[in-house]
Coordinates of C-alpha atoms in Angstrom, one line a residue:
M396 CA -150.8 99.3 43.7
Q397 CA -147.1 98.9 43.1
C398 CA -145.3 102.2 42.4
T399 CA -141.8 103.3 41.6
L400 CA -140.2 106.4 42.9
E401 CA -137.3 107.4 40.5
V402 CA -135.0 109.9 42.2
I403 CA -134.0 112.5 39.6
T404 CA -132.2 114.9 41.9
P405 CA -130.8 113.7 45.3
V406 CA -133.4 113.6 48.1
H407 CA -132.8 114.4 51.8
I408 CA -135.4 113.7 54.5
G409 CA -133.8 114.4 57.9
N410 CA -134.1 112.4 61.1
G411 CA -133.2 115.4 63.2
T412 CA -129.7 114.1 63.9
T413 CA -126.4 115.8 63.1
Y414 CA -122.9 114.4 63.5
G415 CA -119.4 115.9 63.2
P416 CA -116.0 115.0 62.0
Q417 CA -115.4 113.1 65.2
E418 CA -117.8 110.4 63.9
F419 CA -116.7 109.8 60.3
Y420 CA -113.6 109.3 58.2
T421 CA -113.0 109.7 54.5
G422 CA -111.1 107.6 52.0
K423 CA -111.5 105.9 48.6
A424 CA -113.0 102.6 47.6
K425 CA -113.2 100.6 44.4
S426 CA -116.3 101.1 42.3
G427 CA -116.1 99.1 39.1
D428 CA -112.6 99.8 37.6
K429 CA -112.0 103.1 39.4
L430 CA -111.5 104.5 42.9
V431 CA -114.2 106.9 44.2
P432 CA -114.3 109.1 47.3
I433 CA -116.3 107.7 50.2
F434 CA -117.0 108.4 53.9
G435 CA -117.6 106.0 56.7
R436 CA -119.9 106.8 59.7
V437 CA -118.4 105.3 62.8
D438 CA -119.9 103.9 65.9
V439 CA -117.8 105.7 68.5
S440 CA -118.5 103.2 71.3
K441 CA -117.4 100.3 69.1
L442 CA -114.3 102.3 68.0
Y443 CA -113.4 102.8 71.6
S444 CA -113.7 99.1 72.3
E445 CA -111.4 98.3 69.3
L446 CA -108.5 100.3 70.9
D447 CA -106.0 99.4 73.5
D448 CA -105.9 101.3 76.8
D449 CA -103.4 104.0 75.8
A450 CA -105.2 104.6 72.5
R451 CA -108.6 104.8 74.4
D452 CA -107.3 107.5 76.7
E453 CA -106.0 109.5 73.7
L454 CA -109.3 109.1 71.8
V455 CA -111.2 110.4 74.9
D456 CA -108.9 113.4 75.1
H457 CA -109.3 114.2 71.4
I458 CA -112.9 113.5 70.9
S459 CA -113.9 116.0 73.6
T460 CA -112.1 118.7 71.6
Q461 CA -114.5 120.6 69.3
D462 CA -112.1 120.8 66.3
F463 CA -111.0 117.1 66.4
Q464 CA -111.3 115.2 63.1
L465 CA -111.1 111.5 63.0
D466 CA -109.4 111.9 59.6
S467 CA -106.5 113.7 61.3
M468 CA -105.4 110.7 63.4
K469 CA -104.0 107.9 61.3
K470 CA -103.6 105.6 64.2
F471 CA -107.4 105.4 64.6
K472 CA -108.2 104.8 60.9
K473 CA -107.9 100.9 61.0
A474 CA -110.0 100.6 64.1
A475 CA -112.5 103.1 62.6
R476 CA -113.0 100.9 59.6
R477 CA -113.8 98.0 61.8
A478 CA -116.3 100.1 63.8
V479 CA -118.1 101.6 60.7
R480 CA -121.9 101.7 60.8
Y481 CA -122.4 102.5 57.2
R482 CA -120.5 103.9 54.2
G483 CA -121.5 106.4 51.6
F484 CA -120.3 108.4 48.6
L485 CA -118.4 111.6 49.4
K486 CA -119.6 114.2 46.9
T487 CA -117.8 117.3 48.3
E488 CA -114.2 118.2 48.3
S489 CA -114.5 120.3 51.4
S490 CA -112.2 119.5 54.3
N491 CA -114.0 121.7 56.8
I492 CA -117.2 119.8 57.4
K493 CA -118.5 120.7 60.8
D494 CA -122.0 119.1 60.9
V495 CA -123.6 116.6 58.7
H496 CA -127.4 116.3 58.7
E497 CA -128.3 112.7 58.7
H498 CA -130.9 111.2 56.4
I499 CA -133.7 109.1 58.0
K500 CA -132.8 105.4 58.2
T501 CA -133.9 102.1 59.5
S502 CA -131.1 99.7 60.5
D503 CA -128.6 102.3 59.0
E504 CA -130.2 102.0 55.6
I505 CA -131.8 105.1 53.9
Y506 CA -135.4 105.2 52.6
I507 CA -138.2 107.7 51.9
P508 CA -141.1 107.5 54.4
G509 CA -144.6 106.9 53.1
S510 CA -145.8 109.9 55.2
S511 CA -143.5 112.2 53.2
I512 CA -144.8 110.8 49.9
K513 CA -148.4 111.1 51.1
G514 CA -147.8 114.7 52.3
S515 CA -146.7 115.7 48.8
I516 CA -149.7 114.0 47.3
R517 CA -152.0 115.8 49.6
T518 CA -150.5 119.2 48.7
A519 CA -151.0 118.3 45.0
L520 CA -154.6 117.2 45.5
L521 CA -155.4 120.5 47.3
Y522 CA -153.7 122.6 44.6
K523 CA -155.5 120.9 41.7
N524 CA -158.9 120.3 43.3
L525 CA -159.7 123.2 45.6
R526 CA -162.7 125.1 44.2
D527 CA -162.8 128.8 43.8
S528 CA -165.4 129.0 46.7
D529 CA -162.8 127.2 48.9
L530 CA -160.2 129.7 48.0
E531 CA -162.5 132.6 48.8
R532 CA -163.3 131.1 52.2
I533 CA -159.6 130.7 52.9
S534 CA -159.0 134.3 51.8
E535 CA -161.8 135.4 54.2
E536 CA -160.3 133.4 57.1
V537 CA -156.8 134.8 56.5
S538 CA -158.1 138.3 56.3
R539 CA -159.5 137.9 59.9
G540 CA -156.0 137.4 61.2
H541 CA -155.8 135.4 64.4
R542 CA -159.6 135.1 64.5
G543 CA -159.6 132.7 61.6
D544 CA -157.8 129.5 60.8
P545 CA -157.4 128.6 57.1
N546 CA -156.1 125.2 58.0
K547 CA -159.6 124.2 59.2
I548 CA -160.9 124.9 55.7
I549 CA -158.0 123.0 54.1
N550 CA -158.5 120.0 56.4
S551 CA -162.3 120.0 55.9
F552 CA -161.8 119.8 52.2
F553 CA -161.0 116.1 52.6
S554 CA -163.6 115.5 55.3
S555 CA -167.4 115.0 55.3
D556 CA -167.6 116.7 58.7
P557 CA -165.7 120.0 59.4
R558 CA -166.0 119.2 63.1
D559 CA -164.1 115.9 62.7
T560 CA -161.4 116.3 60.0
A561 CA -159.4 113.3 61.2
K562 CA -161.8 110.3 61.5
K563 CA -164.0 111.5 58.6
S564 CA -161.3 112.4 56.2
I565 CA -161.0 110.6 52.8
M566 CA -157.2 110.6 53.3
R567 CA -157.6 107.9 55.9
F568 CA -158.2 105.5 53.0
L569 CA -155.1 106.3 51.1
E570 CA -152.3 104.2 52.4
V571 CA -148.7 104.9 51.3
T572 CA -145.9 102.6 52.4
D573 CA -142.3 103.5 53.0
T574 CA -140.0 102.8 50.1
N575 CA -137.5 99.9 50.1
T576 CA -134.1 100.8 51.6
S577 CA -130.8 101.6 50.1
K578 CA -127.4 101.2 51.7
A579 CA -125.2 104.1 50.6
P580 CA -126.1 107.7 51.1
A581 CA -124.3 110.5 49.3
L582 CA -122.8 113.4 51.3
H583 CA -123.3 116.7 49.4
M584 CA -122.6 120.3 50.2
V585 CA -125.7 122.5 49.9
R586 CA -125.4 126.2 49.3
V587 CA -128.2 128.7 49.9
L588 CA -128.8 131.0 46.9
T589 CA -130.5 134.3 47.7
V590 CA -131.8 137.1 45.5
S591 CA -131.9 140.8 45.8
G592 CA -132.9 143.4 43.3
G593 CA -132.2 141.7 39.9
S594 CA -129.3 139.5 40.8
Y595 CA -128.4 136.5 43.0
S596 CA -125.6 135.6 45.5
Y597 CA -124.9 132.8 48.0
K598 CA -125.0 132.9 51.7
K599 CA -121.7 132.5 53.3
F600 CA -122.0 129.2 55.2
P601 CA -122.8 126.0 53.4
L602 CA -124.7 123.0 54.8
Y603 CA -123.8 119.3 54.5
L604 CA -126.4 116.7 54.2
E605 CA -126.8 113.0 53.4
F606 CA -128.9 112.3 50.4
I607 CA -130.5 109.4 48.5
P608 CA -128.6 109.5 45.2
R609 CA -130.2 108.9 41.8
K610 CA -131.9 105.5 41.8
K611 CA -135.3 103.8 41.7
L612 CA -137.1 102.9 44.9
E613 CA -140.3 100.8 45.2
F614 CA -143.4 101.5 47.4
E615 CA -147.1 100.7 47.4
M616 CA -150.1 103.0 47.2
N617 CA -153.3 101.3 48.5
F618 CA -156.9 102.5 48.3
T619 CA -158.9 101.0 51.1
Y620 CA -162.2 102.9 50.7
N621 CA -165.3 100.8 50.1
D622 CA -169.1 101.4 50.1
V623 CA -169.3 100.7 53.8
Y624 CA -167.8 104.2 54.4
D625 CA -170.5 105.9 52.4
R626 CA -172.5 106.1 55.7
I627 CA -170.0 108.8 56.9
G628 CA -170.7 110.9 53.9
L629 CA -167.6 110.5 51.9
R630 CA -169.1 109.2 48.7
N631 CA -168.6 112.5 46.8
K632 CA -164.9 112.7 47.9
R633 CA -163.8 109.1 47.1
E634 CA -162.5 110.2 43.7
L635 CA -159.8 112.2 45.4
V636 CA -158.0 109.0 46.3
D637 CA -158.4 107.5 42.8
P638 CA -155.1 106.8 41.1
E639 CA -156.0 108.9 38.1
T640 CA -156.9 111.9 40.2
I641 CA -153.6 111.6 42.1
R642 CA -151.7 111.3 38.9
E643 CA -153.4 114.3 37.3
S644 CA -152.9 116.4 40.4
L645 CA -149.2 115.6 40.7
Y646 CA -148.7 116.5 37.1
T647 CA -150.6 119.8 37.3
F648 CA -148.9 120.9 40.5
S649 CA -145.4 120.1 39.2
R650 CA -146.1 121.7 35.9
D651 CA -147.1 125.0 37.5
Y652 CA -144.4 124.9 40.1
I653 CA -141.7 124.3 37.5
E654 CA -143.1 127.2 35.4
H655 CA -142.8 129.4 38.5
E656 CA -139.2 128.3 39.1
L657 CA -138.4 129.0 35.5
D658 CA -139.7 132.5 35.8
F659 CA -137.7 133.0 39.0
A660 CA -134.5 131.8 37.4
S661 CA -135.1 134.0 34.3
R662 CA -135.9 137.1 36.4
Y663 CA -132.7 136.9 38.4
G664 CA -130.4 135.6 35.7
V665 CA -129.8 132.2 37.2
D666 CA -129.0 130.5 33.9
F667 CA -127.9 127.2 35.2
L668 CA -131.1 126.8 37.3
E669 CA -133.2 127.7 34.3
R670 CA -131.5 124.9 32.2
I671 CA -132.2 122.4 35.0
Y672 CA -135.8 123.3 35.2
R673 CA -136.2 123.1 31.4
K674 CA -135.0 119.5 31.7
L675 CA -137.4 118.8 34.5
E676 CA -140.2 120.3 32.5
K677 CA -139.6 117.8 29.8
R678 CA -139.5 114.9 32.2
N679 CA -142.8 115.8 33.8
S680 CA -145.7 113.9 32.0
P681 CA -149.4 113.1 32.7
E682 CA -148.6 109.4 32.7
N683 CA -145.6 109.6 35.1
P684 CA -145.6 112.9 36.9
L685 CA -142.8 114.6 38.9
M686 CA -143.1 115.4 42.5
R687 CA -140.8 117.4 44.9
I688 CA -140.1 116.0 48.3
G689 CA -137.9 116.6 51.3
Q690 CA -135.3 119.2 52.1
G691 CA -135.2 122.2 49.8
S692 CA -138.8 121.8 48.7
G693 CA -139.7 125.1 50.4
F694 CA -142.8 127.1 50.9
L695 CA -144.3 126.9 47.5
A696 CA -143.8 123.1 47.1
T697 CA -145.3 122.2 50.4
T698 CA -148.3 124.6 50.6
I699 CA -151.1 125.9 48.3
G700 CA -149.4 129.3 48.3
L701 CA -148.8 129.0 44.5
R702 CA -152.6 129.0 43.9
F703 CA -152.8 132.5 45.4
K704 CA -149.5 134.0 44.3
E705 CA -150.7 134.9 40.8
D706 CA -154.4 135.4 41.4
D707 CA -154.7 136.8 44.9
Y708 CA -151.4 138.2 46.0
R709 CA -152.8 139.9 49.1
T710 CA -154.0 136.6 50.5
Y711 CA -150.6 135.0 49.4
E712 CA -148.8 137.7 51.4
S713 CA -151.0 136.9 54.5
I714 CA -150.5 133.1 54.1
R715 CA -146.8 133.3 53.9
K716 CA -146.6 135.7 56.8
V717 CA -148.7 133.3 58.9
S718 CA -146.6 130.4 57.8
R719 CA -143.1 132.0 58.0
G720 CA -143.5 135.0 60.2
R721 CA -141.3 137.1 57.9
S722 CA -141.8 139.9 55.5
Y723 CA -139.7 140.9 52.5
P724 CA -140.3 144.0 50.3
Y725 CA -139.7 141.8 47.2
E726 CA -139.5 138.2 46.1
F727 CA -140.8 135.5 48.5
P728 CA -139.4 133.0 49.0
K729 CA -136.1 134.7 48.1
T730 CA -133.8 131.7 48.8
R731 CA -133.2 128.3 47.2
K732 CA -131.2 125.5 48.7
L733 CA -129.1 124.0 45.9
I734 CA -126.8 121.0 45.9
D735 CA -123.3 122.3 45.1
G736 CA -125.0 125.7 44.7
R737 CA -126.6 124.5 41.4
I738 CA -129.0 121.5 41.7
P739 CA -132.4 121.8 43.3
P740 CA -132.8 118.7 45.5
G741 CA -135.9 116.5 46.0
W742 CA -137.2 115.9 42.5
V743 CA -138.6 112.4 41.9
K744 CA -140.7 110.8 39.2
V745 CA -143.8 108.8 40.3
I746 CA -144.3 105.7 38.2
F747 CA -147.7 103.9 38.6
N748 CA -147.0 100.3 37.8
G749 CA -150.5 99.0 38.5

């Protein structure tokens, strides 16, 4: 099935790499009839090879200095442009960028991995389709502390055999491809909003990340189950990987998650966040549901914690302590990573084209 992933708020999925001002330059480039700020990620080895002997020695001296910025040395700029790996849009005015978290790429082009999409689908399926009896069993396991493992129950939900939750899982038969690639990431500043009492503030140090900007990406969702696999006992679970079940689960999970974030924004007086989530609420539909993915998604968007938060707060407290190892006397999670301190990243619309 051909599907479209429409990026509504910028998405970041990291590859575990960071780079500093020694490896990028900033400038402006023409976009249509106007100049826009850009950055260029440089291949330092290629930059070195572009320089003469004296300039090479100077580059080596500078680049080993922690505070060196490629932007500060005009003599390297022309060579840096020839040594560029990729260019992107510079969406922050900060001149004090220390580390940039790189988005996952292939051949220096950004994309969203199928594994990340599938992981978000799995969470939504669990949220919508776990039975009350499953939730009770998870509560019992959590209450046992280290003697119980709620993940075993969660994994066995998709499997016909709790002793073999990998080979006999229905999720084996849902294949999700990577999206197509895009060339130009956007470099944004991310600020961490935190709440205390009845108000909010920001943590002191911002983050800088590459994002996929607003655009439409294509991917495929394939359902490979057939009657041959009935022999391993998965017949009564095959509807979990049905497109309609996935669509309904994504819609329900996003609807409830957005409602929770609206309540959070209202409780702490974060008016701008409430306005954004009102817009997202309108864009979420049963036909083309929203989904949250990547950096900034947080505990509630990547676990089934939301199922417990309202109905079984004691179990919710235990789950989040097991998952995060921290305890707060009030709101959890108490932080939100926001682009420019205002926009929640990672919201996409899933369009089923088949």
